[in-house]
Every structure is written in C-alpha cells, then in structure tokens.
mmCIF file of C-alpha atoms in Angstrom:
data_model
loop_
_atom_site.group_PDB
_atom_site.id
_atom_site.type_symbol
_atom_site.label_atom_id
_atom_site.label_comp_id
_atom_site.label_asym_id
_atom_site.label_seq_id
_atom_site.Cartn_x
_atom_site.Cartn_y
_atom_site.Cartn_z
ATOM 1 C CA UNK A 7 17.303 1.919 -8.251
ATOM 2 C CA UNK A 8 20.022 -0.657 -7.664
ATOM 3 C CA UNK A 9 19.300 -1.423 -4.037
ATOM 4 C CA UNK A 10 17.566 -4.658 -3.104
ATOM 5 C CA UNK A 11 14.902 -3.996 -0.534
ATOM 6 C CA UNK A 12 14.391 -6.299 2.415
ATOM 7 C CA UNK A 13 10.949 -6.955 3.894
ATOM 8 C CA UNK A 14 9.204 -8.726 6.754
ATOM 9 C CA UNK A 15 5.795 -8.843 8.462
ATOM 10 C CA UNK A 16 5.054 -5.503 10.112
ATOM 11 C CA UNK A 17 6.304 -4.952 13.670
ATOM 12 C CA UNK A 18 4.858 -2.826 16.450
ATOM 13 C CA UNK A 19 7.501 -0.053 16.339
ATOM 14 C CA UNK A 20 7.083 0.191 12.550
ATOM 15 C CA UNK A 21 3.334 0.769 12.923
ATOM 16 C CA UNK A 22 4.086 3.705 15.217
ATOM 17 C CA UNK A 23 6.662 5.108 12.756
ATOM 18 C CA UNK A 24 4.263 4.865 9.786
ATOM 19 C CA UNK A 25 1.601 6.779 11.717
ATOM 20 C CA UNK A 26 4.127 9.607 12.120
ATOM 21 C CA UNK A 27 4.757 10.008 8.376
ATOM 22 C CA UNK A 28 3.610 13.429 7.127
ATOM 23 C CA UNK A 29 2.567 13.948 3.516
ATOM 24 C CA UNK A 30 2.316 17.524 2.204
ATOM 25 C CA UNK A 31 -0.271 19.350 0.124
ATOM 26 C CA UNK A 32 -2.948 17.308 -1.618
ATOM 27 C CA UNK A 33 -1.188 14.124 -0.456
ATOM 28 C CA UNK A 34 -1.947 15.032 3.182
ATOM 29 C CA UNK A 35 -5.129 12.951 2.902
ATOM 30 C CA UNK A 36 -2.785 9.945 3.216
ATOM 31 C CA UNK A 37 -1.639 11.030 6.691
ATOM 32 C CA UNK A 38 -2.794 8.414 9.179
ATOM 33 C CA UNK A 39 -4.379 9.036 12.564
ATOM 34 C CA UNK A 40 -2.174 8.520 15.615
ATOM 35 C CA UNK A 41 -1.308 4.906 16.337
ATOM 36 C CA UNK A 42 -3.334 5.154 19.565
ATOM 37 C CA UNK A 43 -6.406 6.211 17.569
ATOM 38 C CA UNK A 44 -5.835 3.463 15.004
ATOM 39 C CA UNK A 45 -5.687 0.880 17.800
ATOM 40 C CA UNK A 46 -8.833 2.297 19.434
ATOM 41 C CA UNK A 47 -10.753 2.091 16.145
ATOM 42 C CA UNK A 48 -9.141 -1.170 14.921
ATOM 43 C CA UNK A 49 -8.001 0.518 11.691
ATOM 44 C CA UNK A 50 -5.646 -1.104 9.179
ATOM 45 C CA UNK A 51 -2.505 -2.637 10.649
ATOM 46 C CA UNK A 52 -3.687 -1.744 14.172
ATOM 47 C CA UNK A 53 -6.469 -4.329 13.810
ATOM 48 C CA UNK A 54 -5.151 -7.643 15.236
ATOM 49 C CA UNK A 55 -7.220 -9.606 12.665
ATOM 50 C CA UNK A 56 -5.641 -7.720 9.764
ATOM 51 C CA UNK A 57 -2.033 -7.130 10.848
ATOM 52 C CA UNK A 58 -0.890 -10.461 9.344
ATOM 53 C CA UNK A 59 -1.594 -8.936 5.892
ATOM 54 C CA UNK A 60 0.942 -6.124 6.333
ATOM 55 C CA UNK A 61 4.619 -6.115 5.334
ATOM 56 C CA UNK A 62 7.246 -3.416 5.733
ATOM 57 C CA UNK A 63 10.055 -2.710 3.260
ATOM 58 C CA UNK A 64 13.548 -1.428 4.004
ATOM 59 C CA UNK A 65 16.454 0.073 2.111
ATOM 60 C CA UNK A 66 19.232 -1.006 4.464
ATOM 61 C CA UNK A 67 17.858 0.142 7.853
ATOM 62 C CA UNK A 68 15.473 2.772 6.478
ATOM 63 C CA UNK A 69 11.727 2.044 6.460
ATOM 64 C CA UNK A 70 10.660 3.084 2.955
ATOM 65 C CA UNK A 71 7.171 1.608 2.703
ATOM 66 C CA UNK A 72 4.540 -0.943 3.578
ATOM 67 C CA UNK A 73 1.902 -3.049 1.871
ATOM 68 C CA UNK A 74 -1.395 -4.620 2.799
ATOM 69 C CA UNK A 75 -1.948 -7.902 0.941
ATOM 70 C CA UNK A 76 -5.495 -9.221 1.246
ATOM 71 C CA UNK A 77 -6.551 -12.448 -0.443
ATOM 72 C CA UNK A 78 -10.108 -12.382 -1.742
ATOM 73 C CA UNK A 79 -12.097 -15.140 -3.415
ATOM 74 C CA UNK A 80 -10.850 -14.651 -6.978
ATOM 75 C CA UNK A 81 -8.129 -12.002 -6.673
ATOM 76 C CA UNK A 82 -5.731 -10.290 -4.258
ATOM 77 C CA UNK A 83 -6.087 -6.683 -3.068
ATOM 78 C CA UNK A 84 -2.888 -4.679 -2.616
ATOM 79 C CA UNK A 85 -2.632 -1.503 -0.574
ATOM 80 C CA UNK A 86 0.674 0.374 -0.547
ATOM 81 C CA UNK A 87 2.186 3.267 1.361
ATOM 82 C CA UNK A 88 5.564 4.836 0.618
ATOM 83 C CA UNK A 89 7.416 6.936 3.181
ATOM 84 C CA UNK A 90 6.843 10.562 2.046
ATOM 85 C CA UNK A 91 10.605 11.217 2.178
ATOM 86 C CA UNK A 92 11.053 8.520 -0.491
ATOM 87 C CA UNK A 93 8.170 9.198 -2.907
ATOM 88 C CA UNK A 94 9.082 9.604 -6.609
ATOM 89 C CA UNK A 95 12.380 7.741 -6.149
ATOM 90 C CA UNK A 96 11.359 4.324 -7.539
ATOM 91 C CA UNK A 97 10.563 2.685 -4.195
ATOM 92 C CA UNK A 98 6.866 2.192 -4.905
ATOM 93 C CA UNK A 99 7.627 0.284 -8.091
ATOM 94 C CA UNK A 100 10.249 -1.871 -6.320
ATOM 95 C CA UNK A 101 7.866 -2.589 -3.416
ATOM 96 C CA UNK A 102 5.160 -3.648 -5.887
ATOM 97 C CA UNK A 103 7.603 -5.984 -7.678
ATOM 98 C CA UNK A 104 8.406 -7.715 -4.372
ATOM 99 C CA UNK A 105 4.708 -7.777 -3.434
ATOM 100 C CA UNK A 106 3.906 -9.428 -6.780
ATOM 101 C CA UNK A 107 6.500 -12.119 -6.002
ATOM 102 C CA UNK A 108 5.044 -12.681 -2.519
ATOM 103 C CA UNK A 109 1.546 -13.008 -4.030
ATOM 104 C CA UNK A 110 2.736 -15.350 -6.800
ATOM 105 C CA UNK A 111 4.091 -17.698 -4.112
ATOM 106 C CA UNK A 112 1.166 -17.416 -1.692
ATOM 107 C CA UNK A 113 -1.719 -17.060 -4.171
ATOM 108 C CA UNK A 114 -0.563 -18.493 -7.525
ATOM 109 C CA UNK A 115 -2.685 -17.550 -10.515
ATOM 110 C CA UNK A 116 -4.784 -14.923 -8.723
ATOM 111 C CA UNK A 117 -4.724 -11.478 -10.335
ATOM 112 C CA UNK A 118 -3.710 -8.523 -8.161
ATOM 113 C CA UNK A 119 -5.631 -5.289 -7.936
ATOM 114 C CA UNK A 120 -5.389 -1.970 -6.191
ATOM 115 C CA UNK A 121 -7.413 1.192 -6.050
ATOM 116 C CA UNK A 122 -5.954 4.677 -6.488
ATOM 117 C CA UNK A 123 -7.530 8.107 -6.359
ATOM 118 C CA UNK A 124 -7.960 9.384 -9.919
ATOM 119 C CA UNK A 125 -6.133 12.672 -9.193
ATOM 120 C CA UNK A 126 -3.017 10.868 -7.903
ATOM 121 C CA UNK A 127 -1.132 10.792 -11.207
ATOM 122 C CA UNK A 128 2.182 10.128 -9.439
ATOM 123 C CA UNK A 129 0.821 6.865 -8.007
ATOM 124 C CA UNK A 130 -0.944 5.879 -11.246
ATOM 125 C CA UNK A 131 2.373 6.210 -13.151
ATOM 126 C CA UNK A 132 4.164 4.140 -10.502
ATOM 127 C CA UNK A 133 1.563 1.379 -10.682
ATOM 128 C CA UNK A 134 1.655 1.355 -14.482
ATOM 129 C CA UNK A 135 5.456 0.990 -14.406
ATOM 130 C CA UNK A 136 4.946 -1.971 -12.043
ATOM 131 C CA UNK A 137 2.655 -3.671 -14.589
ATOM 132 C CA UNK A 138 -0.800 -2.595 -13.397
ATOM 133 C CA UNK A 139 -3.402 -1.359 -15.895
ATOM 134 C CA UNK A 140 -6.591 0.634 -15.344
ATOM 135 C CA UNK A 141 -9.540 -1.759 -15.349
ATOM 136 C CA UNK A 142 -13.007 -0.524 -16.201
ATOM 137 C CA UNK A 143 -14.746 2.669 -15.199
ATOM 138 C CA UNK A 144 -13.935 5.109 -12.427
ATOM 139 C CA UNK A 145 -15.335 3.997 -9.072
ATOM 140 C CA UNK A 146 -16.833 6.410 -6.588
ATOM 141 C CA UNK A 147 -16.673 5.172 -3.028
ATOM 142 C CA UNK A 148 -16.806 6.193 0.590
ATOM 143 C CA UNK A 149 -13.557 6.157 2.565
ATOM 144 C CA UNK A 150 -12.948 6.897 6.217
ATOM 145 C CA UNK A 151 -12.119 10.477 5.177
ATOM 146 C CA UNK A 152 -15.069 10.979 2.802
ATOM 147 C CA UNK A 153 -16.166 10.205 -0.765
ATOM 148 C CA UNK A 154 -13.588 9.980 -3.535
ATOM 149 C CA UNK A 155 -13.175 8.691 -7.086
ATOM 150 C CA UNK A 156 -10.777 5.852 -7.796
ATOM 151 C CA UNK A 157 -9.303 3.848 -10.616
ATOM 152 C CA UNK A 158 -9.242 0.116 -10.143
ATOM 153 C CA UNK A 159 -5.942 -1.197 -11.515
ATOM 154 C CA UNK A 160 -5.136 -4.865 -12.113
ATOM 155 C CA UNK A 161 -2.075 -6.968 -12.742
ATOM 156 C CA UNK A 162 -2.119 -10.572 -13.843
ATOM 157 C CA UNK A 163 -0.195 -12.720 -11.396
ATOM 158 C CA UNK A 164 1.799 -15.781 -12.401
#
C-alpha cells in the first residue's frame, strides 16, 4: 500500500461510525454494541477515562481503523480494529506501524503487546508482518462476549 495514513485522537462522530461497522461470519464477534449502549456501560472508547487512548486512522477521508494504546507499568497494550470493508488490504499492518511510532515517542523502550483470538489467522498474519511474535502459551480468558483463547503477541519498541 502506497498511501500514507493520517491519524488523530478519536472524535465523537467516529465512535458512532465504528459502532456501525458490520463484520461477517466468524468475525461478527467483533461487531460492537450500539454507541448508546457503549456509553451506558462505559465500554472502550465510550468511557471518558479511556477515550484519550484511542486514535483513528484515515486513508484520505475514509476511516479505515482505530487503535487503543494503553500504557502499563512495563509494557504497552495495543488494541486494533480495522473497518471490515478494508480488512486484508494491508491497512492493519500500516496502522500498527504508525502505532509503533506513536508508542516509541510516548513510551520509549517499552515493548508493545496485543492479544488475538487463536482462530483469527488473518489477524495473526497481519501482526506478524508488523513485527509482532507469539509470546508464550495460549491464554484462556473471559471477554464481554464469553470465554475465548488468545495468543499474546509482543513487539520490541525502540
């Protein structure tokens, strides 16, 4: 992909748009509740204490994805969502490259990590292309939609 993506802290209208994304098939577990419900339950970017961690990414004027960047004591957690219309087109990898640069500036020297469902081979490949490697054993954990198994993937940050 030749396009440079632009990014900025998430805005209110973008939160609404992200909640309207519809993933098909097995990926439908990534569909978010309505923005109203997210605000009611203080979930993710609808939580005023957490919204500062979220960035949105654009190809020209098109919203192609978002990230959640959360500094922890010794490392930085990354969450990523790619617009379902733009999955498997290289955007996830590009978003993670930009996110790595943001983290290198804000949190120098702290490794990055993310968690991905073990069945989501498409995402695992994307993260590997972006420099993440599977770290340790499979993790089983509770999510707001039930129990699932995850890989923890890490990337050394500069």
